[in-house]
Every structure is written in structure tokens, then in C-alpha cells.
Amino acid sequence: MAKRKYHYKPVVIATCIFAIISAKESIQTLQYLYVQSSMFTDQKRFLLLYFFFLSHLLVAQQVSLPIATNLTKAYTTQSRSLSGSPGKSYWQNKADYQIELTFDPLTRQLAGDMTISYQNNSPDTLKQLVFKLFPNLYKAGSMRSTSLQANDITDGVEIKSLLLEGQSIASKNQVIRGTNMYIRGTQIHPGQLTQIKLSFAYVVNKTSFIRTGQVDSGAFVIAYFFPRIAVYDDLDGWDQYPYTGKEEFYNDFCNFQVTIALPGNYQCWATGTLRNPQEVYQPTIQQRIEAALHSDGITDIITTEDLTKEAVTQKKSVNTWRFEAKDVSDFAFTVSNHYVWKASGVTVDTLTHRRTRVDVVYNPEHKAFEPVIDYARKTVELISYLLPGIPFPYATQCIFEGLDAMEYPMMVNNLPFEADEAIYFTVHEIFHSLFPFVVGSNETKHSFMDEGWATWSEFTLAPMIKPSLADTYDISSFTSSAGSDQDVPVMTLTPQLYGKARFSDKDLKPALGLHYVREMLGDSLFLKALRYYIQQWQGKHPSPYDFFYCFNTGSGKNLNWFWKNWFFEKFTPDLAIEQVIRKRNQYKVVIGNKGGCMLPIHLTVLFTDGTKQEVSSGIDSWSDGKDRQTLTFKSIKEIQKLVLGKPYDADSNLSDNIWEPTNH
């Protein structure tokens, strides 16, 4: 039988050529495929290659995210993967901190002796160590992005002694620049465990409270206080961003054993577990602490009467408090001699019956704090069973009255907010227990990775505590600043954010984006993706791309079209009703996207009889890149008007969101 000749249409050949150009990174795959196809006839071989090219062309046409060069290296070395999971070569360093502290509330002098065991898990030899000296924010001459009162300007952290593997460091190799300290001339090899011993002291700020300092004459929040080794990671090497007062922090997951010596009439709350309650508390207080953990009700552990009778702490001139915390990114402690303490237990895991004790510690004169224990325990419950529906990660969670709204591992420092503000801030700060304290993102560079989630929790969880808060969250800071000359893409590094769009770009805009993704995916798929992300990066350091790719993998959907628009581009949220076409009982409503922002479409049809109908379409309406979408509906009723948008649908121009019939 004679061999038949096959004539391939030019369009097929053109498609293959275009696909070759698009698929140049897959030449090795192509070569392998060609060799394997040698067993086939010429026609089958050609068709096999053709369909390979065509499928690759379709993939190539999907939206890809712009990747910075320092991340490209991470994918090359396989420390990270395009699935979003840590790569097979992922690593991170860690340390064990043993800290012995003495704090004098009268002089505000804090002194400490530290032993640090630092594990270099990186593939690099570390030729220097970088320490963070956060209290140097208050040092004369330090760079700051916030103002301080003159009486808080100090000499900064005094490093009294510093030994590396038992050897002192030459002064020329110990360089302090602002809040960074560099120890040069080291040789810490891959896999090496290094011991550092140092002694330090500084004066805690009396005013100018910035996440830490004196609250009143008998209450203090002590945070970011100890010299700690900076993060060395696979993306940037050493984290050398200076702390200037606005940006937050990036820390390795470490173990802490901390002792704190305080005057005998002071109580202490801190990150971790108190290991010696019998040495510092009187028996009645110890019993109440234990009872609170096992009770769903509210226990008054320390009352004003207890304080008046001096029936709280052991009657010694000095009590030494011993705390231990494992695999946490930081350690903070708070002290007071006149605060009351309410607590309640919450079962956070129905399988193991593990319980978390929720504490609220505050000045009894501030009545606004009284309901906070209810808000706090409810937040812990919601995190454990609903959103995201994973057991609360810590044995304790304390809210302490301070002069800020700030999170620390297992600790929150909140002002005595009034009414609904107290709910929002309680939810927000406790939700930080997951981001960044379980999923350890870099707050300094990409604060949206934790602040976006915490802000999302405000308008998502707060109405579950108080239903009247539903649909009341103010998003005007976004709609008023979006598209302005101060507005920038969410992916802009946090230290570069200034002006009125700062809150919007690092907090509210990413929170709304997550809200829209949840609406599009539905709760089941959204939570599946969220839990997958948490599972993959618990106790690790994800980049924004790891988050994006994890959500793609966890949901089974490529959402790059949304991530690119919402996080990498500058836009204005502005949908408009452009045209309404009626044909008998059939209506077509053309919605225009005037600002380039991918938003869900919610159209409310109001009828003259007082009834209404809703027609909606998710953010994926815009995934095809078009700037117009058409919604259709049928109705025999007379329309009063059409209204575009819901309370959380951002829109900078509402004047084109209403349509009324001309004859009405």
C-alpha cells in the first residue's frame, strides 16, 4: 500500500511556530517528547507535537505574575516552589534565647544577661551577624519616621559585654548604626551552632509610647526590648531594614526561657507559659488561674479588693517570674501593680479537648474594658471553629491595657476603646495570632500579608460578635485615595508607603481583595485554600508569591489574573451602569469598568411595588480582560430604579451607579 501524503494547513504551522516562541523554556520537554514519539507514524508524531505546542500556548497565554530577581533565585535553588509550598531546599535559621532580666519600675531601668544558641541552617557561611536593637529608636541621632518627646531621647541600648564562642569582639568589629548592630569578622559555617553571650541595659521610655513603654506610673508594656539576631533568609540574606517607628517586624521562630525580676508588689504577664506560679502568686490566685482555664464562664482572678489587701503576689521584696515559650517569633511582657485580671477558658480543639485561657488585664477605672473578655473569648472561638476553623495555636491569649493597638505573640496591647471600636480592635489584634505569629511573613517589607488578614477579620468576624455591625465598616479611606498621586500598588514595599493612601494600601485594600476572593470561591473552597496556605507555611517565612501560589493550589484555580490586578497594579474602583436595554420582559444591563479595578458586580433591582431582586456576578467577570459586562434578568414588574453596589463594593464615583426609567 502506498504511503499517503499529508498536507498541513498554514494556520497549523503558524500556530506551532508561535507556540515554539512562547514555549522556548520547555525545549527539553519538547526534545524528550519528540524522541518518545519516534515510535509513531509521521502523522501521529506531528499531531502529538502539535497538541503539545497548542496546550503549551494556552498555558503561556495565562496571566503570570511579575517576579523580582531575588525571588527568581529562590525558585532556581528550589528553596521555594511555584506551587506555593516551601521548596525541597527550603531552610530557615533559628535560635534559643535564655534571658535573665531585672526591671525597676521607678527608674525604668531594664537590664539583661543573655545566652543565645544560634543555628545556621543556611547553605551560606555567615561572615557577619546582624542584631536588632529596637530600643535605639529612642537613641539620639537615630533615624525615625515618627516624633518623640525630648524627655524620651536616650543613649539607647548599652551593650555591656558581648562574647562570640567565648571570645570578646574587637570594638572595630562591633558597629552600631541606628537600630542595627553588626558583628563583623565571623565565620559561621552551614549547619554550625554558635553561642553568643551578651549583657545589655537601657531606660524604658516614659512617654512617646510606640508599641512599648510606660502606660502609667505602675503599668508597663515591655516589647522589642532585647538584642536579637536579625533574620537571614533565602530572599534577601540579612534583614537590614532599620526600625524607624512605623514599620513593624520580621523575626525568626525561636525558643525562649526568660526570667524577670520585679518588685514584690508587681504582677507580670508575658509570652509563653508561667513556669513558677507557686513562687510568685499566693495560693488563692493560683487556684483561680487554674479554675479559669477549665471554666467557660468569667473568672475574676485579681480584683481591686485583692490588690487593696495585698493578697496577690508572694510577699517578697523581689519576685522572679519564669516564662517559657517555644517556636514563637518574639517575646514581650507586661507588668502592673494595680490592674485587675479577668479570664475565661475556651475549648479550642474538640479532638484533643485542648483549652486556651483568655486573659484581659486592665485599669479598673476604665469601665470600657469590662466587656472585652467576652469579645476576646468569642474571637478565639471563631478562629478555632469558623474562620479559618483551625484550633487556636496558643495556650494563653492576653489583652493588656496599654497606649496603643499592637500585637505580640500571645499578647495584645490595646487602649480602652469605647463601644464598637473595642470589638474591632480586639478581633484585629487577636487575629494576628495567625498572621504573622503562626505564618511568619515579613511585616517590615510586606505588611499587607498580616494587616490585610487582620483588617479582613474586623468586618468578617466582628458582626458575628455583634450582628448590628454587619455592613457598617467604613471603606472610604480606600475609595477616596485610590487612583490619587499618593496611591500605589499593594505590592509596594511598606517602608515606601507614605501619605493618606498608606492605610489603604497595606490594610484595607488587601482586606477587600480577600473579601472578594471569598465571595467568588465560596466559603468551602476559600477556607480550603486558606487552610492549605497556613498548613504549608506554619512556622515559616512566606513571600507574597508563596501566598498567591498557595491559594491557587489550595483552591485548584489559577487566580493570577486577580492577584496581578489587585496587588500589582494601580487602579481606581469605579463601576458604572452604562446602558439598560429592555426587550419585553427581558433586561440587559451593561456594566462598565471605568477604573480598571476588578470588582464583584452586585445589581439591585427595585420595583415600584416595594419588592426587589438581586443580580450578581463575581470578580471573575473581569478575568477575560474586558472592560464591560452584561447582566440579564427577566421581570414583568415595573422597575423603580437599578442600584449598583453593596456596602463593601468599593467605588470612587457613585454618581453613575443608579439608573431610573425615563418614564418614572
PDB file of C-alpha atoms in Angstrom, residues 362-570:
ATOM      1  CA  TYR A 362      -6.672  46.476  82.791  1.00  0.00           C
ATOM      2  CA  ASN A 363      -7.037  49.522  84.992  1.00  0.00           C
ATOM      3  CA  PRO A 364     -10.327  49.056  86.912  1.00  0.00           C
ATOM      4  CA  GLU A 365     -11.108  52.752  86.465  1.00  0.00           C
ATOM      5  CA  HIS A 366     -11.589  52.159  82.751  1.00  0.00           C
ATOM      6  CA  LYS A 367     -15.011  50.534  82.501  1.00  0.00           C
ATOM      7  CA  ALA A 368     -14.744  50.254  78.721  1.00  0.00           C
ATOM      8  CA  PHE A 369     -12.539  47.205  79.280  1.00  0.00           C
ATOM      9  CA  GLU A 370     -15.190  45.236  81.176  1.00  0.00           C
ATOM     10  CA  PRO A 371     -16.876  43.620  78.114  1.00  0.00           C
ATOM     11  CA  VAL A 372     -13.576  42.920  76.358  1.00  0.00           C
ATOM     12  CA  ILE A 373     -13.257  39.476  77.949  1.00  0.00           C
ATOM     13  CA  ASP A 374     -16.429  38.446  76.087  1.00  0.00           C
ATOM     14  CA  TYR A 375     -15.117  39.826  72.784  1.00  0.00           C
ATOM     15  CA  ALA A 376     -11.768  38.128  73.261  1.00  0.00           C
ATOM     16  CA  ARG A 377     -13.064  34.656  74.111  1.00  0.00           C
ATOM     17  CA  LYS A 378     -15.572  34.825  71.250  1.00  0.00           C
ATOM     18  CA  THR A 379     -12.785  35.752  68.817  1.00  0.00           C
ATOM     19  CA  VAL A 380     -10.728  32.756  69.940  1.00  0.00           C
ATOM     20  CA  GLU A 381     -13.785  30.534  69.396  1.00  0.00           C
ATOM     21  CA  LEU A 382     -14.469  31.929  65.921  1.00  0.00           C
ATOM     22  CA  ILE A 383     -10.856  31.397  64.852  1.00  0.00           C
ATOM     23  CA  SER A 384     -10.950  27.824  66.181  1.00  0.00           C
ATOM     24  CA  TYR A 385     -14.241  26.711  64.675  1.00  0.00           C
ATOM     25  CA  LEU A 386     -15.206  29.002  61.816  1.00  0.00           C
ATOM     26  CA  LEU A 387     -12.694  31.354  60.215  1.00  0.00           C
ATOM     27  CA  PRO A 388     -10.311  29.866  59.407  1.00  0.00           C
ATOM     28  CA  GLY A 389     -11.522  26.953  61.530  1.00  0.00           C
ATOM     29  CA  ILE A 390      -8.203  25.763  62.967  1.00  0.00           C
ATOM     30  CA  PRO A 391      -7.521  25.301  66.700  1.00  0.00           C
ATOM     31  CA  PHE A 392      -6.239  28.497  68.279  1.00  0.00           C
ATOM     32  CA  PRO A 393      -2.466  27.999  68.371  1.00  0.00           C
ATOM     33  CA  TYR A 394      -1.585  29.162  71.894  1.00  0.00           C
ATOM     34  CA  ALA A 395      -2.309  28.085  75.457  1.00  0.00           C
ATOM     35  CA  THR A 396      -2.951  31.670  76.550  1.00  0.00           C
ATOM     36  CA  GLN A 397      -4.009  34.933  74.963  1.00  0.00           C
ATOM     37  CA  CYS A 398      -3.750  38.120  76.999  1.00  0.00           C
ATOM     38  CA  ILE A 399      -5.129  41.584  76.272  1.00  0.00           C
ATOM     39  CA  PHE A 400      -3.356  44.172  78.395  1.00  0.00           C
ATOM     40  CA  GLU A 401      -4.355  47.796  78.642  1.00  0.00           C
ATOM     41  CA  GLY A 402      -1.685  49.957  77.067  1.00  0.00           C
ATOM     42  CA  LEU A 403      -1.476  53.081  74.947  1.00  0.00           C
ATOM     43  CA  ASP A 404      -1.620  51.554  71.500  1.00  0.00           C
ATOM     44  CA  ALA A 405      -3.266  48.825  69.423  1.00  0.00           C
ATOM     45  CA  MET A 406      -0.492  46.323  68.935  1.00  0.00           C
ATOM     46  CA  GLU A 407       0.044  42.584  68.794  1.00  0.00           C
ATOM     47  CA  TYR A 408       2.796  40.388  70.207  1.00  0.00           C
ATOM     48  CA  PRO A 409       2.864  36.572  70.423  1.00  0.00           C
ATOM     49  CA  MET A 410       0.117  35.618  72.917  1.00  0.00           C
ATOM     50  CA  MET A 411      -0.155  39.264  73.974  1.00  0.00           C
ATOM     51  CA  VAL A 412      -2.167  42.302  72.868  1.00  0.00           C
ATOM     52  CA  ASN A 413      -1.715  45.901  73.959  1.00  0.00           C
ATOM     53  CA  ASN A 414      -4.979  47.806  73.464  1.00  0.00           C
ATOM     54  CA  LEU A 415      -6.237  51.191  74.509  1.00  0.00           C
ATOM     55  CA  PRO A 416      -9.545  51.328  76.423  1.00  0.00           C
ATOM     56  CA  PHE A 417     -11.558  51.694  73.214  1.00  0.00           C
ATOM     57  CA  GLU A 418     -15.192  52.620  73.544  1.00  0.00           C
ATOM     58  CA  ALA A 419     -18.190  50.646  72.268  1.00  0.00           C
ATOM     59  CA  ASP A 420     -17.828  49.061  68.820  1.00  0.00           C
ATOM     60  CA  GLU A 421     -14.193  50.108  68.435  1.00  0.00           C
ATOM     61  CA  ALA A 422     -13.341  47.718  71.251  1.00  0.00           C
ATOM     62  CA  ILE A 423     -14.799  44.818  69.268  1.00  0.00           C
ATOM     63  CA  TYR A 424     -12.982  45.703  66.059  1.00  0.00           C
ATOM     64  CA  PHE A 425      -9.613  46.137  67.743  1.00  0.00           C
ATOM     65  CA  THR A 426      -9.981  43.017  69.878  1.00  0.00           C
ATOM     66  CA  VAL A 427     -10.744  40.914  66.815  1.00  0.00           C
ATOM     67  CA  HIS A 428      -7.995  42.541  64.750  1.00  0.00           C
ATOM     68  CA  GLU A 429      -5.203  42.100  67.272  1.00  0.00           C
ATOM     69  CA  ILE A 430      -6.089  38.539  68.261  1.00  0.00           C
ATOM     70  CA  PHE A 431      -6.320  37.526  64.597  1.00  0.00           C
ATOM     71  CA  HIS A 432      -2.656  38.475  64.339  1.00  0.00           C
ATOM     72  CA  SER A 433      -2.052  35.267  66.319  1.00  0.00           C
ATOM     73  CA  LEU A 434      -2.246  33.566  62.916  1.00  0.00           C
ATOM     74  CA  PHE A 435      -0.644  36.275  60.782  1.00  0.00           C
ATOM     75  CA  PRO A 436       2.254  36.875  61.409  1.00  0.00           C
ATOM     76  CA  PHE A 437       2.732  34.731  64.531  1.00  0.00           C
ATOM     77  CA  VAL A 438       1.900  31.342  63.000  1.00  0.00           C
ATOM     78  CA  VAL A 439       2.524  32.207  59.364  1.00  0.00           C
ATOM     79  CA  GLY A 440       5.684  34.274  59.775  1.00  0.00           C
ATOM     80  CA  SER A 441       5.547  36.780  56.933  1.00  0.00           C
ATOM     81  CA  ASN A 442       7.901  39.733  56.707  1.00  0.00           C
ATOM     82  CA  GLU A 443       5.889  42.610  58.224  1.00  0.00           C
ATOM     83  CA  THR A 444       8.660  45.090  57.528  1.00  0.00           C
ATOM     84  CA  LYS A 445       8.565  44.606  53.758  1.00  0.00           C
ATOM     85  CA  HIS A 446       5.038  43.313  53.118  1.00  0.00           C
ATOM     86  CA  SER A 447       2.743  44.355  55.947  1.00  0.00           C
ATOM     87  CA  PHE A 448      -0.334  43.598  53.826  1.00  0.00           C
ATOM     88  CA  MET A 449       0.365  39.901  54.398  1.00  0.00           C
ATOM     89  CA  ASP A 450      -0.712  40.211  58.026  1.00  0.00           C
ATOM     90  CA  GLU A 451      -2.517  43.539  58.269  1.00  0.00           C
ATOM     91  CA  GLY A 452      -4.722  42.632  55.313  1.00  0.00           C
ATOM     92  CA  TRP A 453      -5.901  39.478  57.074  1.00  0.00           C
ATOM     93  CA  ALA A 454      -6.366  41.255  60.406  1.00  0.00           C
ATOM     94  CA  THR A 455      -8.396  44.039  58.765  1.00  0.00           C
ATOM     95  CA  TRP A 456     -10.423  41.434  56.873  1.00  0.00           C
ATOM     96  CA  SER A 457     -11.195  39.816  60.232  1.00  0.00           C
ATOM     97  CA  GLU A 458     -12.654  43.071  61.515  1.00  0.00           C
ATOM     98  CA  PHE A 459     -15.552  43.279  59.079  1.00  0.00           C
ATOM     99  CA  THR A 460     -15.827  39.483  58.836  1.00  0.00           C
ATOM    100  CA  LEU A 461     -15.745  38.353  62.492  1.00  0.00           C
ATOM    101  CA  ALA A 462     -16.932  41.460  64.355  1.00  0.00           C
ATOM    102  CA  PRO A 463     -20.553  41.121  63.085  1.00  0.00           C
ATOM    103  CA  MET A 464     -20.552  37.569  64.437  1.00  0.00           C
ATOM    104  CA  ILE A 465     -19.918  39.031  67.872  1.00  0.00           C
ATOM    105  CA  LYS A 466     -22.348  41.907  67.400  1.00  0.00           C
ATOM    106  CA  PRO A 467     -24.729  41.440  64.429  1.00  0.00           C
ATOM    107  CA  SER A 468     -25.565  45.156  64.173  1.00  0.00           C
ATOM    108  CA  LEU A 469     -22.003  45.732  62.902  1.00  0.00           C
ATOM    109  CA  ALA A 470     -22.782  43.930  59.643  1.00  0.00           C
ATOM    110  CA  ASP A 471     -22.220  46.091  56.540  1.00  0.00           C
ATOM    111  CA  THR A 472     -21.110  49.092  58.594  1.00  0.00           C
ATOM    112  CA  TYR A 473     -17.329  49.026  58.141  1.00  0.00           C
ATOM    113  CA  ASP A 474     -16.009  52.288  56.716  1.00  0.00           C
ATOM    114  CA  ILE A 475     -14.085  51.741  53.467  1.00  0.00           C
ATOM    115  CA  SER A 476     -13.921  55.413  52.481  1.00  0.00           C
ATOM    116  CA  SER A 477     -10.164  55.646  53.088  1.00  0.00           C
ATOM    117  CA  PHE A 478      -9.749  53.390  50.069  1.00  0.00           C
ATOM    118  CA  THR A 479     -12.369  54.912  47.789  1.00  0.00           C
ATOM    119  CA  SER A 480     -11.126  58.437  48.494  1.00  0.00           C
ATOM    120  CA  SER A 481      -7.417  57.753  47.945  1.00  0.00           C
ATOM    121  CA  ALA A 482      -7.495  55.156  45.166  1.00  0.00           C
ATOM    122  CA  GLY A 483      -6.081  56.463  41.923  1.00  0.00           C
ATOM    123  CA  SER A 484      -4.618  59.560  43.553  1.00  0.00           C
ATOM    124  CA  ASP A 485      -0.988  60.564  43.184  1.00  0.00           C
ATOM    125  CA  GLN A 486      -0.352  59.154  46.669  1.00  0.00           C
ATOM    126  CA  ASP A 487      -1.839  55.767  45.816  1.00  0.00           C
ATOM    127  CA  VAL A 488       0.452  52.881  44.863  1.00  0.00           C
ATOM    128  CA  PRO A 489       0.058  49.129  44.223  1.00  0.00           C
ATOM    129  CA  VAL A 490      -0.315  46.880  47.271  1.00  0.00           C
ATOM    130  CA  MET A 491       2.977  45.135  46.424  1.00  0.00           C
ATOM    131  CA  THR A 492       4.860  48.375  47.104  1.00  0.00           C
ATOM    132  CA  LEU A 493       7.262  47.723  49.968  1.00  0.00           C
ATOM    133  CA  THR A 494       5.848  49.012  53.247  1.00  0.00           C
ATOM    134  CA  PRO A 495       8.816  51.330  54.030  1.00  0.00           C
ATOM    135  CA  GLN A 496       7.952  53.144  50.797  1.00  0.00           C
ATOM    136  CA  LEU A 497       4.330  53.824  51.769  1.00  0.00           C
ATOM    137  CA  TYR A 498       3.510  57.364  52.842  1.00  0.00           C
ATOM    138  CA  GLY A 499       0.576  59.727  52.792  1.00  0.00           C
ATOM    139  CA  LYS A 500      -3.150  59.220  53.008  1.00  0.00           C
ATOM    140  CA  ALA A 501      -3.081  56.002  50.976  1.00  0.00           C
ATOM    141  CA  ARG A 502      -0.776  54.222  53.437  1.00  0.00           C
ATOM    142  CA  PHE A 503      -3.546  52.593  55.492  1.00  0.00           C
ATOM    143  CA  SER A 504      -5.498  51.763  52.378  1.00  0.00           C
ATOM    144  CA  ASP A 505      -2.615  50.092  50.554  1.00  0.00           C
ATOM    145  CA  LYS A 506      -1.314  47.988  53.437  1.00  0.00           C
ATOM    146  CA  ASP A 507      -4.550  47.238  55.323  1.00  0.00           C
ATOM    147  CA  LEU A 508      -7.903  47.941  53.708  1.00  0.00           C
ATOM    148  CA  LYS A 509      -7.247  47.300  50.009  1.00  0.00           C
ATOM    149  CA  PRO A 510      -5.807  43.790  50.569  1.00  0.00           C
ATOM    150  CA  ALA A 511      -8.604  43.046  53.064  1.00  0.00           C
ATOM    151  CA  LEU A 512     -11.259  43.917  50.493  1.00  0.00           C
ATOM    152  CA  GLY A 513      -9.454  41.841  47.897  1.00  0.00           C
ATOM    153  CA  LEU A 514      -9.621  38.825  50.208  1.00  0.00           C
ATOM    154  CA  HIS A 515     -13.316  39.565  50.770  1.00  0.00           C
ATOM    155  CA  TYR A 516     -13.980  39.462  47.027  1.00  0.00           C
ATOM    156  CA  VAL A 517     -11.992  36.246  46.575  1.00  0.00           C
ATOM    157  CA  ARG A 518     -14.019  34.617  49.344  1.00  0.00           C
ATOM    158  CA  GLU A 519     -17.269  35.680  47.694  1.00  0.00           C
ATOM    159  CA  MET A 520     -16.157  34.303  44.327  1.00  0.00           C
ATOM    160  CA  LEU A 521     -14.820  30.967  45.612  1.00  0.00           C
ATOM    161  CA  GLY A 522     -17.478  30.398  48.244  1.00  0.00           C
ATOM    162  CA  ASP A 523     -16.705  29.622  51.866  1.00  0.00           C
ATOM    163  CA  SER A 524     -15.825  25.956  51.374  1.00  0.00           C
ATOM    164  CA  LEU A 525     -13.208  26.494  48.677  1.00  0.00           C
ATOM    165  CA  PHE A 526     -11.924  29.730  50.202  1.00  0.00           C
ATOM    166  CA  LEU A 527     -11.322  28.077  53.571  1.00  0.00           C
ATOM    167  CA  LYS A 528      -9.727  25.093  51.888  1.00  0.00           C
ATOM    168  CA  ALA A 529      -7.224  27.405  50.211  1.00  0.00           C
ATOM    169  CA  LEU A 530      -6.637  29.424  53.387  1.00  0.00           C
ATOM    170  CA  ARG A 531      -6.027  26.332  55.497  1.00  0.00           C
ATOM    171  CA  TYR A 532      -3.690  24.975  52.841  1.00  0.00           C
ATOM    172  CA  TYR A 533      -1.669  28.188  52.979  1.00  0.00           C
ATOM    173  CA  ILE A 534      -1.469  28.079  56.785  1.00  0.00           C
ATOM    174  CA  GLN A 535      -0.511  24.401  56.737  1.00  0.00           C
ATOM    175  CA  GLN A 536       2.262  24.933  54.201  1.00  0.00           C
ATOM    176  CA  TRP A 537       3.789  27.980  55.913  1.00  0.00           C
ATOM    177  CA  GLN A 538       3.154  27.421  59.615  1.00  0.00           C
ATOM    178  CA  GLY A 539       6.356  28.338  61.419  1.00  0.00           C
ATOM    179  CA  LYS A 540       7.974  29.521  58.187  1.00  0.00           C
ATOM    180  CA  HIS A 541       8.540  32.715  56.192  1.00  0.00           C
ATOM    181  CA  PRO A 542       6.309  33.010  53.103  1.00  0.00           C
ATOM    182  CA  SER A 543       6.692  35.694  50.476  1.00  0.00           C
ATOM    183  CA  PRO A 544       3.643  37.281  48.809  1.00  0.00           C
ATOM    184  CA  TYR A 545       4.165  34.927  45.871  1.00  0.00           C
ATOM    185  CA  ASP A 546       4.014  31.918  48.190  1.00  0.00           C
ATOM    186  CA  PHE A 547       0.647  33.198  49.383  1.00  0.00           C
ATOM    187  CA  PHE A 548      -0.660  33.764  45.848  1.00  0.00           C
ATOM    188  CA  TYR A 549       0.520  30.384  44.586  1.00  0.00           C
ATOM    189  CA  CYS A 550      -0.716  28.541  47.689  1.00  0.00           C
ATOM    190  CA  PHE A 551      -4.181  29.977  47.159  1.00  0.00           C
ATOM    191  CA  ASN A 552      -4.041  28.899  43.518  1.00  0.00           C
ATOM    192  CA  THR A 553      -3.022  25.384  44.501  1.00  0.00           C
ATOM    193  CA  GLY A 554      -5.326  25.118  47.503  1.00  0.00           C
ATOM    194  CA  SER A 555      -8.370  26.291  45.563  1.00  0.00           C
ATOM    195  CA  GLY A 556      -7.469  24.453  42.380  1.00  0.00           C
ATOM    196  CA  LYS A 557      -7.907  27.682  40.417  1.00  0.00           C
ATOM    197  CA  ASN A 558      -5.350  29.932  38.768  1.00  0.00           C
ATOM    198  CA  LEU A 559      -6.169  33.328  40.257  1.00  0.00           C
ATOM    199  CA  ASN A 560      -3.143  35.146  38.849  1.00  0.00           C
ATOM    200  CA  TRP A 561      -5.419  37.418  36.835  1.00  0.00           C
ATOM    201  CA  PHE A 562      -6.817  38.741  40.123  1.00  0.00           C
ATOM    202  CA  TRP A 563      -3.561  38.834  42.091  1.00  0.00           C
ATOM    203  CA  LYS A 564      -1.908  40.800  39.296  1.00  0.00           C
ATOM    204  CA  ASN A 565      -4.707  43.345  39.059  1.00  0.00           C
ATOM    205  CA  TRP A 566      -5.413  43.797  42.740  1.00  0.00           C
ATOM    206  CA  PHE A 567      -1.890  43.601  44.183  1.00  0.00           C
ATOM    207  CA  PHE A 568       0.487  44.675  41.393  1.00  0.00           C
ATOM    208  CA  GLU A 569      -1.449  47.391  39.578  1.00  0.00           C
ATOM    209  CA  LYS A 570      -2.654  50.883  40.398  1.00  0.00           C
TER     210      LYS A 570
END
